[in-house]
Coordinates of C-alpha atoms and ligand atoms in Angstrom, one line a residue:
X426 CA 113.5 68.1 46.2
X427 CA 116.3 67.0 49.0
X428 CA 116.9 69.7 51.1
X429 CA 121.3 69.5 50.1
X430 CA 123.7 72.2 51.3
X431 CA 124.9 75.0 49.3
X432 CA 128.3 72.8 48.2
X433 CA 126.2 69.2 47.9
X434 CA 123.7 71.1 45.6
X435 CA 126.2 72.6 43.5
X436 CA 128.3 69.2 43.1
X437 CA 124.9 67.6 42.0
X438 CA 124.3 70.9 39.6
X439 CA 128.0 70.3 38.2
X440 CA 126.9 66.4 37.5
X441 CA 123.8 66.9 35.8
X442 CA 124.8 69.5 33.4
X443 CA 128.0 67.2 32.1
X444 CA 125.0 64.4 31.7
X445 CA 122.3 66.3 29.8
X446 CA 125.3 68.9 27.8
X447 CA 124.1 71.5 29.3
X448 CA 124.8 75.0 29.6
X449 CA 124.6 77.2 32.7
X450 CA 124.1 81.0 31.4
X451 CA 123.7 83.2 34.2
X452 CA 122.3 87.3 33.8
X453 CA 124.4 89.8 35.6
X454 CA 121.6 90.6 38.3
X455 CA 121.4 86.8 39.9
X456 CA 122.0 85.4 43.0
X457 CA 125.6 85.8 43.5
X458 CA 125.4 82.0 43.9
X459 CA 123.8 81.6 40.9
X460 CA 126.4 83.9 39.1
X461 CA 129.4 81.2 40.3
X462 CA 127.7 78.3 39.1
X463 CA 126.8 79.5 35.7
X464 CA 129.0 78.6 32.9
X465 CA 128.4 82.5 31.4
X466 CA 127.8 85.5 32.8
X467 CA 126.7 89.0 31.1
X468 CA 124.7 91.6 29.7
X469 CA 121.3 91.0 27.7
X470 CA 123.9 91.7 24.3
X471 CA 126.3 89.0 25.7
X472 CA 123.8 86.6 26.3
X473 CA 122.4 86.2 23.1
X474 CA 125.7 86.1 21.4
X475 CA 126.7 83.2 24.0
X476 CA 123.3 81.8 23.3
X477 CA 123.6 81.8 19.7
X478 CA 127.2 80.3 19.5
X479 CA 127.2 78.3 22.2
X480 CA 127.7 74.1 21.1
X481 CA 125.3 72.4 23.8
X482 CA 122.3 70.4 24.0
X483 CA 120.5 72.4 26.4
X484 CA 120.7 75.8 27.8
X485 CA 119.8 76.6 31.3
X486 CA 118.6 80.5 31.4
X487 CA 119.1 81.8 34.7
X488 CA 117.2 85.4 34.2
X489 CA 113.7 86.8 33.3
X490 CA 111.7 85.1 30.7
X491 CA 112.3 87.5 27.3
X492 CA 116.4 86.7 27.7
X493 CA 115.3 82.8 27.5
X494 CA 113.2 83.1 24.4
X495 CA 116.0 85.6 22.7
X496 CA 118.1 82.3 23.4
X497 CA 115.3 79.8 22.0
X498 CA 115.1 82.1 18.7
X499 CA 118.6 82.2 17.9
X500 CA 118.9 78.1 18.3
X501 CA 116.3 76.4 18.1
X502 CA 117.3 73.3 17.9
X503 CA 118.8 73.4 21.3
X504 CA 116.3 73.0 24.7
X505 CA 115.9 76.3 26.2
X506 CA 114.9 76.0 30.0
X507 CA 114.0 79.2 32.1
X508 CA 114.8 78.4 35.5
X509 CA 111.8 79.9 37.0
X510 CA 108.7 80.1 35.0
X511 CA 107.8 83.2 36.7
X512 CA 110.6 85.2 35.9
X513 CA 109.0 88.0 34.0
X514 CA 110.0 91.9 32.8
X515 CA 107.3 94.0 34.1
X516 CA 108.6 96.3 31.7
X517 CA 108.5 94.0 28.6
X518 CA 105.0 94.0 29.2
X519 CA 104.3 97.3 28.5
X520 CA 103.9 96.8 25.0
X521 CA 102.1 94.6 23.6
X522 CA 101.2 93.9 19.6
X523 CA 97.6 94.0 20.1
X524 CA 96.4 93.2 23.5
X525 CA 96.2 95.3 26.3
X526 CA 99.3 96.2 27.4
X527 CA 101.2 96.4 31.6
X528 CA 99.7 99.3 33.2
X529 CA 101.6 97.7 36.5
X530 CA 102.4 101.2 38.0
X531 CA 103.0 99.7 41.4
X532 CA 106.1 98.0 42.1
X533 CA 107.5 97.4 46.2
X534 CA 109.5 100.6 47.1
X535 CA 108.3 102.5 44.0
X536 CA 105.1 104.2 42.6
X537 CA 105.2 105.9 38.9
X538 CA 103.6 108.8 39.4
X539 CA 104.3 110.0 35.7
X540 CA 101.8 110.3 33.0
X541 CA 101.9 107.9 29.6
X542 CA 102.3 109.5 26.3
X543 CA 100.0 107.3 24.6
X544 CA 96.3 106.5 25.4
X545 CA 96.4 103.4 27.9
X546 CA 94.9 101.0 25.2
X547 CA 97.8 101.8 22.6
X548 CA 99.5 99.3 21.2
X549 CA 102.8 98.6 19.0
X550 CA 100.2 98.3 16.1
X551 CA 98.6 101.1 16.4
X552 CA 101.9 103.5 17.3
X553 CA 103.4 101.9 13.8
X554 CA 100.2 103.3 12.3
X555 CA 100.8 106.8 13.8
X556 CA 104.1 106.6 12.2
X557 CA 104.3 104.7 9.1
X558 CA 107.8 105.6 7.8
X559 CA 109.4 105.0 11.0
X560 CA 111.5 101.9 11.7
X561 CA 110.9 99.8 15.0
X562 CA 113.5 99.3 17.3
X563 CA 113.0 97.1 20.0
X564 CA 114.6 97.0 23.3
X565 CA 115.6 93.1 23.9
X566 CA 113.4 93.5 26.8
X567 CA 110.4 92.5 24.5
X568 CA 108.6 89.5 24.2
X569 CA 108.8 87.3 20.7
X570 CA 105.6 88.5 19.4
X571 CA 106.7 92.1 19.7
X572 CA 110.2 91.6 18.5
X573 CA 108.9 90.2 15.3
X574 CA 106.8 93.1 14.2
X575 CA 109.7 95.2 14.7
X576 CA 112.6 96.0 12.2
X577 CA 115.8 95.8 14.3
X578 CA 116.1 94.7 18.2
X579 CA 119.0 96.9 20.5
X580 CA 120.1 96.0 23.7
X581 CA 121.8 99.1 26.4
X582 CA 124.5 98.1 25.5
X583 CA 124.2 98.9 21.4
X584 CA 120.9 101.0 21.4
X585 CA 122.7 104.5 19.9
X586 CA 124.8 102.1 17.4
X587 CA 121.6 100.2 16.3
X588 CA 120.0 103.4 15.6
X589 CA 122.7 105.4 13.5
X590 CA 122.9 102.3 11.6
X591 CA 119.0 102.5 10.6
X592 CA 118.6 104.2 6.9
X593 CA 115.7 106.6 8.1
X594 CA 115.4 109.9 9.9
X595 CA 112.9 108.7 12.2
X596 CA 112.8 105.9 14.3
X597 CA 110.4 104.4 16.7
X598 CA 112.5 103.2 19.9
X599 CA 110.1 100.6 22.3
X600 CA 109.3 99.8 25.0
X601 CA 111.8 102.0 27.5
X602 CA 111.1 105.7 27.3
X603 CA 114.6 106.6 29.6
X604 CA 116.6 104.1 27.0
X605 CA 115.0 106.1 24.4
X606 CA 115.5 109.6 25.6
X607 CA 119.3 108.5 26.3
X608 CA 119.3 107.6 22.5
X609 CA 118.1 110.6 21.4
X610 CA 120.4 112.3 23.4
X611 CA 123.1 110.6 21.4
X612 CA 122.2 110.7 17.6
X613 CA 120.5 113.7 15.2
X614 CA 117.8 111.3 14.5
X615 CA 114.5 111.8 15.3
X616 CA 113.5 109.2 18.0
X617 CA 110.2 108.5 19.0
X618 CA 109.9 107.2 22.8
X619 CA 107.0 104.3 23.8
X620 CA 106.7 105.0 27.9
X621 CA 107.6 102.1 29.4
X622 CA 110.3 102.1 32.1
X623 CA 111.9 99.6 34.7
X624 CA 110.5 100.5 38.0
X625 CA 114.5 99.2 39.2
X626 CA 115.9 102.0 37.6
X627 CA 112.7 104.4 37.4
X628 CA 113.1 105.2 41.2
X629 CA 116.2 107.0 41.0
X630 CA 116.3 110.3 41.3
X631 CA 119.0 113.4 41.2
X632 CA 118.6 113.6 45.0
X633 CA 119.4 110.2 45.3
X634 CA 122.6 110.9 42.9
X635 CA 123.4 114.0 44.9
X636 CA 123.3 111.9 48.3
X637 CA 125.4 109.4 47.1
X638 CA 128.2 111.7 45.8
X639 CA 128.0 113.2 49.2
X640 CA 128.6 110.3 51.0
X641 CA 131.3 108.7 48.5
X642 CA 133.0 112.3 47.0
X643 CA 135.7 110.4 45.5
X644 CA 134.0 107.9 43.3
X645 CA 132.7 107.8 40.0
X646 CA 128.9 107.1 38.9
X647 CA 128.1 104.9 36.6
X648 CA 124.2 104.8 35.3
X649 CA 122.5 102.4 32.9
X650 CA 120.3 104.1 30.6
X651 CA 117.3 102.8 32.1
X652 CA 117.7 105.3 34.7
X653 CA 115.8 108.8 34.1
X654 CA 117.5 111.4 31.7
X655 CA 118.1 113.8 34.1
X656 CA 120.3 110.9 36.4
X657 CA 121.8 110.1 33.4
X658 CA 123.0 113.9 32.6
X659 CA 124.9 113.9 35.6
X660 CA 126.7 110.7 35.3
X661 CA 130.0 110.2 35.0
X662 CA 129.4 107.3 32.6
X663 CA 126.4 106.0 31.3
X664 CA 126.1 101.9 30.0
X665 CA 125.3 98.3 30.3
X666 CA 126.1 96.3 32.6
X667 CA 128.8 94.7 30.9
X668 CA 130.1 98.2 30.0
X669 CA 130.0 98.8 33.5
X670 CA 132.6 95.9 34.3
X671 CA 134.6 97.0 31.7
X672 CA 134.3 101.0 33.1
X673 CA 135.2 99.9 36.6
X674 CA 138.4 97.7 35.6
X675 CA 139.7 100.2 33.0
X676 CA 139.6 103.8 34.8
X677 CA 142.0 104.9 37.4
X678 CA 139.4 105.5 39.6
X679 CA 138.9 103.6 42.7
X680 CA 135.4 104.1 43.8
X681 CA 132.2 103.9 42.1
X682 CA 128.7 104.5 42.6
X683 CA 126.5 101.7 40.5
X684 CA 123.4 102.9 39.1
X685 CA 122.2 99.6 37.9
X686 CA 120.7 96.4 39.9
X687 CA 123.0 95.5 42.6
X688 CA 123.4 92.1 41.5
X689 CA 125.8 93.5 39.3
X690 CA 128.2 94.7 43.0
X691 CA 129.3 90.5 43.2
X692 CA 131.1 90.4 39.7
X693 CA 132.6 94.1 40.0
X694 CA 133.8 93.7 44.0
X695 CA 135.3 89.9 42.5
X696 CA 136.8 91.1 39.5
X697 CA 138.7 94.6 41.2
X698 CA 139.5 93.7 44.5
X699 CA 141.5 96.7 45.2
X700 CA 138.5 99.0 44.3
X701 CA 135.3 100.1 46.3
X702 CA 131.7 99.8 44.8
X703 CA 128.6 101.3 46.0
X704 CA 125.2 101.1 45.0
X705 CA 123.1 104.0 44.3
X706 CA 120.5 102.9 46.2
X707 CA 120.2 99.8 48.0
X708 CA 116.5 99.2 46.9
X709 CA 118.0 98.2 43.2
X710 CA 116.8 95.1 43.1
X711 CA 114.7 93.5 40.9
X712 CA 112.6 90.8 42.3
X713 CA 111.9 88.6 39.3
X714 CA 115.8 88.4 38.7
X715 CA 116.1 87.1 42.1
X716 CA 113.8 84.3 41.9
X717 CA 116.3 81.7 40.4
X718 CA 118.1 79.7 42.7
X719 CA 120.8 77.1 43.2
X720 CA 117.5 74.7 43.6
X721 CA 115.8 76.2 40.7
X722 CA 119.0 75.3 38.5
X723 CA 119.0 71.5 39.9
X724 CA 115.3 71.5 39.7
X725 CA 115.0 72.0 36.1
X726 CA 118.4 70.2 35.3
X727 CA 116.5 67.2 36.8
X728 CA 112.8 67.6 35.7
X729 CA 114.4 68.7 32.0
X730 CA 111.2 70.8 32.5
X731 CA 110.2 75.1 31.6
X732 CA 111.3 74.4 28.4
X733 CA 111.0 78.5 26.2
X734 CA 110.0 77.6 22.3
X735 CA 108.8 80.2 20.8
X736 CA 106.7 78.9 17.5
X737 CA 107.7 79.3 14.0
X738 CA 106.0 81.7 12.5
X739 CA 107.1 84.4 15.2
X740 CA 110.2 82.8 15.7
X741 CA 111.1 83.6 12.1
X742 CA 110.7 87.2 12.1
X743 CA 111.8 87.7 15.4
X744 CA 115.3 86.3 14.7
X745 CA 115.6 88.7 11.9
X746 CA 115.3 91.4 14.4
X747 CA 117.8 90.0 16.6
X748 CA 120.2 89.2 13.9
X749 CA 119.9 92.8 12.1
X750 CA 121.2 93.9 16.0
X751 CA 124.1 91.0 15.9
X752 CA 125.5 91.7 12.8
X753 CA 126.0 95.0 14.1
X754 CA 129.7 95.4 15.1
Ligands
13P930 P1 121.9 94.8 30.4 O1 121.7 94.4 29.0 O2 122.6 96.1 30.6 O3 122.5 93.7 31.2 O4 120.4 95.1 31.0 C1 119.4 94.2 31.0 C2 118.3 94.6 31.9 O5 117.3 94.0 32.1 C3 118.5 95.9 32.6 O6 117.5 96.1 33.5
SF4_931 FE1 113.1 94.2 33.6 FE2 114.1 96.1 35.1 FE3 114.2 93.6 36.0 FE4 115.7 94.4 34.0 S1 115.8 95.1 36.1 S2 114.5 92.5 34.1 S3 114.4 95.9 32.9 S4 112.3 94.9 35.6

């Protein structure tokens, strides 16, 4: 690969993707470079929408590898390239449908000191076994296989919605234990919890909420609902990271604390240039998002390689899952 600068490399980028029809769609946790090249930027629930409307030959995923395959599901008769092949979602392998599952409990800068609900060997299989009359929701941040032996798929951005739309009074909510305790929060139904977590958002806790507000008394927080319960109690707002965006430009306010991945500071500090933006704790970063580059992008734009296809017969019933969650207004 050439060694270009940062404006020869996006020029190239820019020339490629006009050749091949190509797409650029960008998560909101990326490089900040990465962020201005891409043709879309957004949440998980954003994404796949984009994903699944988008007219294009080829979509170039820059984010972590379940966000790529929700895109190959939805159209797959487009080419689907991840940018880095290595872009995983520790926390997306904490379930699994019958292997063993993540058990990944150190992370750098964080060490889960909690205890797991379930016997380590559990699986999605065995948990819909436990409870037969309860419908599976799945978190986006599953893989295929997972999302296809579940009933309906969620994102943070629609989680509460998905489930008061569910006709049962018991659901099973997989694979993030804080998104699920938020839910439960937030609906009478009953809501079983599978304990994964995102060791981004794991790590916070109230001391680190009561610091911030101490150093920043006049802003707002905002917390995704991957953070723990009791962070998400005392937040002044609690959503995705879309939702977040759309807090930040709506309110009054003019500082914020962001309880979310600080990739997400570039888009909010662009967008409202008259308001201040903090992150909860500068350790918010989550390393596979980081992996893509402006080289990765070229790289696969040129090598047409990493291609995501997920195969038919999981394909098939995992796009039912997704599309039970998009028909959901
Ligand atoms: P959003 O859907 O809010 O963008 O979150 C995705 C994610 O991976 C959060 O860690
Ligand atoms: Fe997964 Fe957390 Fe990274 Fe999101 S921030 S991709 S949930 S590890």
């Amino acid at each position: 690969m050439p060694d270009l600068n940062t404006p020869a490399l996006m020029e190239k980028i820019l020339r490629l993707k006009e050749q091949r029809n190509a797409i650029i769609l960008s998560h909101n946790y990326q490089r900040e470079e990465v962020q201005d090249i891409a043709d879309f930027t957004g949440d998980s629930l954003e994404l796949s929408r984009t994903a699944a409307g988008v007219k294009c030959d080829v979509i170039v995923f820059c984010g972590v590898n379940f966000m790529a395959e929700s895109a190959s599901i939805l159209s797959p008769e487009k080419k689907v390239l991840l940018t880095e092949t290595g872009a995983c979602c520790p926390m997306a392998d904490m379930i699994t449908v019958s292997g063993p599952r993540n058990l990944m409990t150190f992370f750098p800068g964080y060490k889960f000191t909690g205890e797991y609900t379930f016997p380590v060997d559990f699986t999605l299989r065995d948990i819909k076994k436990l409870y037969p009359d309860a419908p599976v929701v799945a978190y986006v941040n599953t893989t295929a296989d997972v999302k296809a032996e579940s009933d309906v798929c969620c994102t943070s951005a629609n989680g509460v919605k998905v489930v008061e739309s569910i006709d049962a009074d018991k659901v099973i909510c997989i694979p993030d234990r804080n998104l699920a305790r938020w839910i439960a929060k937030n609906t009478k139904k009953e809501v079983i919890a599978w304990d994964g977590f995102c060791h981004v958002h794991d790590r916070v806790t109230v001391e680190d909420v009561v610091k911030a507000r101490q150093e920043h008394p006049q802003a707002l927080l905002v917390a995704h609902p991957e953070c723990r319960i009791e962070v998400l109690e005392i937040a002044d707002h609690v959503t995705s990271t879309s939702g977040m965006l759309r807090f930040a430009k709506s309110s009054d306010a003019k500082e914020f604390i962001i309880g979310t991945e600080t990739g997400l500071l570039h888009r909010l500090r662009k967008e409202n240039p008259d308001k201040k933006f903090y992150p909860l704790r500068k350790d918010m970063v989550c390393p596979n998002m980081k992996k893509t580059t402006l080289n990765s992008v070229l790289r696969v734009l040129e090598t047409m390689t990493n291609e995501v296809k997920v195969p038919e017969e999981i394909r098939i019933p995992a796009k039912r899952a997704l599309d039970r969650m998009l028909e959901i207004k």
